[in-house]
Short mmCIF file of C-alpha atoms in Angstrom, two decimals:
data_model
loop_
_atom_site.label_atom_id
_atom_site.label_comp_id
_atom_site.label_asym_id
_atom_site.label_seq_id
_atom_site.Cartn_x
_atom_site.Cartn_y
_atom_site.Cartn_z
CA MET V 235 -23.89 65.87 113.46
CA SER V 236 -22.76 68.10 110.60
CA PRO V 237 -24.62 70.90 109.50
CA ARG V 238 -26.78 70.24 105.92
CA TRP V 239 -25.76 72.42 103.29
CA THR V 240 -28.49 74.69 102.22
CA PRO V 241 -27.68 76.46 98.75
CA HIS V 242 -27.25 80.22 98.85
CA PRO V 243 -30.55 82.09 97.11
CA ASP V 244 -28.95 82.98 94.04
CA ILE V 245 -27.43 79.74 93.47
CA ARG V 246 -30.97 78.40 93.89
CA ARG V 247 -31.94 80.94 91.32
CA GLY V 248 -29.69 79.21 88.83
CA LEU V 249 -30.47 75.89 89.71
CA SER V 250 -34.29 75.40 89.17
CA GLU V 251 -33.85 74.39 85.38
CA GLY V 252 -31.11 72.09 86.44
CA GLU V 253 -33.44 70.80 89.27
CA LEU V 254 -36.24 70.68 86.67
CA LEU V 255 -35.22 68.78 83.57
CA PRO V 256 -32.91 65.78 85.24
CA GLY V 257 -36.01 65.15 87.43
CA PHE V 258 -38.64 64.70 84.40
CA TYR V 259 -36.12 64.71 81.44
CA PRO V 260 -38.06 61.62 79.48
CA VAL V 261 -41.21 63.30 79.57
CA VAL V 262 -39.62 67.17 78.53
CA VAL V 263 -37.54 65.16 75.72
CA ALA V 264 -40.72 63.60 74.24
CA ALA V 265 -42.21 66.79 74.53
CA LEU V 266 -39.80 68.75 72.56
CA VAL V 267 -39.30 65.80 69.74
CA GLY V 268 -43.26 66.33 69.48
CA VAL V 269 -42.64 69.70 69.02
CA ILE V 270 -39.86 69.66 66.58
CA ALA V 271 -41.69 66.80 64.43
CA VAL V 272 -45.06 68.83 64.48
CA THR V 273 -42.50 72.08 63.21
CA ALA V 274 -41.18 69.76 60.40
CA GLY V 275 -43.83 68.21 59.69
CA VAL V 276 -46.28 71.47 58.60
CA GLN V 277 -43.12 73.00 56.96
CA LEU V 278 -42.60 70.02 55.01
CA ARG V 279 -45.82 69.08 54.03
CA GLY V 280 -46.39 71.18 50.79
CA ARG V 281 -43.29 70.26 49.40
CA PRO V 282 -43.57 66.60 47.82
CA ALA V 283 -46.47 66.38 44.94
CA ALA V 284 -46.95 62.47 45.14
CA ALA V 285 -49.86 62.12 48.25
CA SER V 286 -48.29 59.53 49.63
CA ALA V 287 -45.64 61.91 50.66
CA ARG V 288 -48.30 64.16 51.99
CA ALA V 289 -49.94 61.65 54.12
CA GLY V 290 -46.38 60.59 55.67
CA TRP V 291 -46.33 63.98 56.49
CA ASP V 292 -49.52 64.21 58.08
CA SER V 293 -48.68 61.14 59.95
CA VAL V 294 -45.33 62.79 61.52
CA VAL V 295 -47.74 65.54 62.79
CA VAL V 296 -50.19 63.66 64.22
CA ALA V 297 -47.48 61.69 65.68
CA GLY V 298 -45.47 64.97 66.92
CA SER V 299 -48.35 66.47 68.28
CA LEU V 300 -49.54 63.31 70.17
CA LEU V 301 -45.96 62.84 71.91
CA ALA V 302 -45.98 66.93 72.65
CA ALA V 303 -49.38 66.58 74.54
CA LEU V 304 -48.58 63.55 76.58
CA GLY V 305 -45.11 65.08 77.62
CA TRP V 306 -46.59 68.30 78.25
CA GLY V 307 -49.52 66.55 80.47
CA ALA V 308 -46.98 64.00 82.13
CA LEU V 309 -44.77 67.12 83.09
CA LEU V 310 -47.51 68.84 84.66
CA ALA V 311 -48.72 65.73 86.60
CA GLY V 312 -44.99 64.90 87.79
CA LEU V 313 -45.09 68.52 89.19
CA LEU V 314 -48.44 68.42 91.15
CA GLN V 315 -47.28 65.20 92.79
CA GLY V 316 -43.41 66.26 93.70
CA VAL V 317 -39.94 65.93 93.19
CA PRO V 318 -37.15 63.93 94.94
CA LEU V 319 -35.43 66.91 95.24
CA THR V 320 -32.62 66.75 97.23
CA ALA V 321 -31.02 69.47 99.58
CA ALA V 322 -28.57 69.73 97.15
CA GLY V 323 -30.81 70.43 94.26
CA GLN V 324 -30.47 66.42 93.17
CA VAL V 325 -33.08 64.54 91.92
CA ALA V 326 -32.26 60.76 92.35
CA GLY V 327 -33.51 58.54 89.11
CA VAL V 328 -36.80 59.00 87.26
CA GLY V 329 -39.07 56.51 88.76
CA HIS V 330 -41.30 59.28 89.98
CA VAL V 331 -42.32 60.12 86.32
CA VAL V 332 -42.92 56.21 86.15
CA THR V 333 -46.75 56.61 88.20
CA PRO V 334 -50.37 56.04 87.54
CA PHE V 335 -50.88 59.79 88.09
CA VAL V 336 -48.58 61.22 85.44
CA ALA V 337 -49.79 58.41 83.01
CA ALA V 338 -53.00 60.05 83.38
CA GLY V 339 -52.06 63.27 83.44
CA GLY V 340 -50.32 62.61 80.05
CA LEU V 341 -53.72 60.94 79.00
CA ALA V 342 -55.92 63.72 79.99
CA MET V 343 -53.51 66.14 78.02
CA ALA V 344 -53.67 64.61 74.61
CA ALA V 345 -57.30 64.20 74.97
CA LEU V 346 -57.87 68.06 75.89
CA VAL V 347 -55.67 68.62 72.98
CA ALA V 348 -57.67 66.30 70.37
CA VAL V 349 -60.92 68.41 71.15
CA HIS V 350 -59.46 71.33 70.76
CA GLY V 351 -57.46 70.76 67.58
CA ALA V 352 -60.86 69.09 66.21
CA THR V 353 -62.45 72.56 67.55
CA PHE V 354 -60.06 74.84 65.64
CA LEU V 355 -60.40 72.76 62.39
CA THR V 356 -64.73 73.09 62.26
CA LEU V 357 -63.35 76.74 62.68
CA ARG V 358 -60.82 76.98 59.70
CA LEU V 359 -62.20 74.24 57.08
CA PRO V 360 -64.48 75.32 54.33
CA THR V 361 -67.96 74.69 55.73
CA ALA V 362 -68.73 71.23 54.48
CA ASP V 363 -65.46 69.49 56.17
CA ALA V 364 -66.23 71.53 59.33
CA ALA V 365 -69.50 70.08 59.88
CA VAL V 366 -67.64 66.46 59.96
CA LEU V 367 -65.04 68.11 62.33
CA GLY V 368 -67.78 69.34 64.61
CA ARG V 369 -69.30 66.15 64.95
CA THR V 370 -65.54 64.84 65.72
CA ALA V 371 -65.21 67.20 67.70
CA ARG V 372 -68.58 66.38 69.63
CA ARG V 373 -67.50 62.90 69.92
CA LEU V 374 -64.17 63.45 71.43
CA VAL V 375 -66.04 65.63 74.13
CA PRO V 376 -67.08 62.38 76.07
CA VAL V 377 -63.55 60.64 75.98
CA ALA V 378 -61.88 63.77 77.31
CA LEU V 379 -64.32 64.14 79.87
CA ALA V 380 -63.32 60.14 80.73
CA ALA V 381 -59.55 60.98 80.66
CA VAL V 382 -60.09 64.01 83.05
CA ALA V 383 -62.25 61.57 85.43
CA LEU V 384 -59.50 59.28 85.19
CA ALA V 385 -56.64 61.55 86.24
CA ALA V 386 -58.59 63.14 88.99
CA VAL V 387 -59.25 59.87 90.47
CA ALA V 388 -55.52 59.03 89.99
CA GLY V 389 -54.57 62.12 91.81
CA ALA V 390 -57.11 61.97 94.69
CA LEU V 391 -55.37 58.13 95.49
CA SER V 392 -51.85 59.82 94.64
CA ALA V 393 -50.13 60.09 98.52
CA GLY V 394 -47.48 62.26 96.29
CA VAL V 395 -50.09 64.59 95.23
CA ARG V 396 -51.83 64.82 98.44
CA ALA V 397 -48.37 65.42 100.39
CA ALA V 398 -47.25 68.43 97.68
CA ALA V 399 -50.68 70.37 97.37
CA GLN V 400 -50.03 73.64 99.58
CA ARG V 401 -53.46 74.75 98.40
CA PRO V 402 -55.34 71.45 97.54
CA MET V 403 -58.92 73.63 96.81
CA PHE V 404 -57.49 74.36 93.37
CA ALA V 405 -56.59 70.81 92.34
CA VAL V 406 -59.59 69.57 93.62
CA LEU V 407 -61.65 72.75 91.69
CA LEU V 408 -59.69 71.80 88.25
CA PRO V 409 -61.49 68.64 87.39
CA PHE V 410 -65.01 70.86 87.58
CA ALA V 411 -63.37 73.32 85.42
CA LEU V 412 -62.65 71.31 82.95
CA PHE V 413 -65.79 69.57 82.61
CA ALA V 414 -67.76 72.96 82.38
CA ALA V 415 -64.95 74.10 79.64
CA LEU V 416 -65.64 70.87 77.99
CA LEU V 417 -69.45 71.08 78.14
CA ALA V 418 -69.53 74.61 77.47
CA ALA V 419 -67.77 73.38 73.90
CA ARG V 420 -69.82 70.57 73.02
CA ALA V 421 -72.96 72.75 73.70
CA ALA V 422 -71.28 75.41 71.38
CA LEU V 423 -70.44 73.18 68.82
CA ALA V 424 -73.96 71.90 68.60
CA ARG V 425 -75.23 75.20 67.84
CA ARG V 426 -72.77 75.57 65.05
CA ARG V 427 -70.73 78.43 67.10
CA PRO V 428 -67.32 76.93 66.75
CA GLY V 429 -65.88 80.41 68.44
CA LEU V 430 -67.31 79.93 71.50
CA ALA V 431 -66.56 76.08 71.05
CA PHE V 432 -62.47 76.99 70.28
CA ALA V 433 -62.28 79.41 73.50
CA ALA V 434 -63.97 77.27 75.64
CA THR V 435 -61.43 74.25 74.59
CA GLY V 436 -58.65 76.84 74.94
CA ALA V 437 -59.90 77.74 78.50
CA ALA V 438 -59.34 74.01 78.88
CA LEU V 439 -55.88 73.86 77.93
CA ALA V 440 -54.46 77.23 80.15
CA LEU V 441 -57.06 75.68 83.25
CA PRO V 442 -54.18 72.85 84.07
CA VAL V 443 -51.21 75.14 84.11
CA ALA V 444 -52.86 77.73 86.20
CA ALA V 445 -54.21 75.08 88.45
CA VAL V 446 -51.05 73.69 89.33
CA GLY V 447 -49.41 76.96 89.70
CA ALA V 448 -51.41 78.09 92.15
CA THR V 449 -51.46 74.49 93.84
CA LEU V 450 -48.19 74.15 94.79
CA TRP V 451 -47.77 78.05 95.65
CA PRO V 452 -45.25 79.18 97.14
CA TYR V 453 -43.07 76.49 95.43
CA ALA V 454 -42.28 75.88 92.23
CA LEU V 455 -41.38 72.41 93.17
CA VAL V 456 -41.96 70.37 95.84
CA SER V 457 -39.27 68.03 97.55
CA THR V 458 -41.01 64.20 98.16
CA VAL V 459 -38.04 63.85 100.25
CA ASP V 460 -36.84 66.79 102.40
CA PRO V 461 -39.43 69.58 102.90
CA GLY V 462 -36.58 72.14 103.23
CA ALA V 463 -35.29 71.11 99.71
CA SER V 464 -38.47 72.39 98.19
CA LEU V 465 -37.72 75.59 95.57
CA ALA V 466 -40.25 78.46 96.22
CA VAL V 467 -41.21 80.85 93.63
CA ALA V 468 -38.98 83.44 95.05
CA ASP V 469 -36.13 81.30 94.84
CA ALA V 470 -36.72 80.19 91.40
CA ALA V 471 -37.46 83.28 90.26
CA ALA V 472 -34.47 86.03 88.72
CA SER V 473 -33.27 88.74 91.01
CA ARG V 474 -34.73 92.08 91.72
CA PRO V 475 -32.31 94.11 88.98
CA THR V 476 -33.18 91.46 86.36
CA LEU V 477 -36.96 91.61 86.71
CA SER V 478 -36.83 95.73 87.48
CA LEU V 479 -34.98 95.72 83.93
CA LEU V 480 -37.04 93.10 82.43
CA GLY V 481 -40.16 94.93 83.41
CA TRP V 482 -39.35 98.44 81.74
CA LEU V 483 -38.85 96.24 78.72
CA THR V 484 -41.91 94.70 78.82
CA VAL V 485 -43.82 97.91 78.61
CA PRO V 486 -42.95 98.64 74.45
CA LEU V 487 -42.25 95.10 73.75
CA LEU V 488 -45.66 93.22 75.02
CA PRO V 489 -48.11 95.63 73.38
CA ALA V 490 -46.16 94.73 70.11
CA LEU V 491 -45.83 91.28 70.56
CA LEU V 492 -50.00 91.01 71.44
CA GLY V 493 -50.65 93.62 68.41
CA PHE V 494 -48.79 91.29 66.26
CA GLN V 495 -50.33 88.31 67.13
CA ALA V 496 -53.75 89.64 67.12
CA MET V 497 -53.20 90.66 63.50
CA CYS V 498 -51.75 87.15 63.02
CA TRP V 499 -55.38 85.83 63.81
CA TRP V 500 -57.02 88.40 61.97
CA VAL V 501 -55.20 87.95 58.84
CA PHE V 502 -55.79 84.23 58.46
CA ARG V 503 -59.52 84.41 60.55
CA GLY V 504 -61.31 83.15 57.64
CA ARG V 505 -61.48 79.52 56.29
CA THR V 506 -59.25 77.97 53.97
CA ASP V 507 -62.09 77.64 51.26
CA GLY V 508 -59.54 79.76 48.45
CA ARG V 509 -61.19 82.86 49.46
CA ALA V 510 -59.10 84.14 52.48
CA PRO V 511 -55.00 84.17 52.69
CA VAL V 512 -53.43 80.73 54.18
CA TYR V 513 -50.20 80.33 56.31
CA TRP V 514 -48.84 77.36 54.29
#
């Protein structure tokens, strides 16, 4: 019997993106196309004077946002259920992307993004319009709860998820944490506290990322065909000298980036009622 080829750790580091992207090519492309469509739609919407042209760009923004959310949710769900990764670092086909759990994960993420977007509009639009969007956001919360419940059931029934989960407790806790965040957002909207609601929906969007990472730890990619081919986080990470260099660069750059983001949020914090500056 010939020995199995195992890539050197330095080679494995270079394979991480090459393993991930082909394995989730359809959903990654969908998410990227959605992001590009949203960016183009937002920037080009204000140029034409005709209302019909602006409505067309609005449709592009909505479609792109939906596509990006579906792709991102499907990617997270696909990572959680494992990848048919071989010892040579290859992923055969895309059949693992076409599963009930991946579809449910995409729908759940789209629902969470819809609630978050509606909540953000209650924070930024003029008071009269914000009241309408607040009611819309509250009506979307039960839809998001149902979508999260559907994804949780699909995950519990998925043999791939059960096999790939290294620390399943985090996956089990995720739906309950999402329920709590969504219900907190709905309560805040009912009390006309859009800032608190926005913080709650933002947490709901961050929770799946943290939960997937914690569930798969210490792996970045879990192989469903060869446990020995699973890609550990340590192998996927950059080398120690690179991390040391980046660490020193982070010391001056991170505060500057965070400060710039905080400044942008502060400058554009007001409602779009003509009295506050707007970006576009």
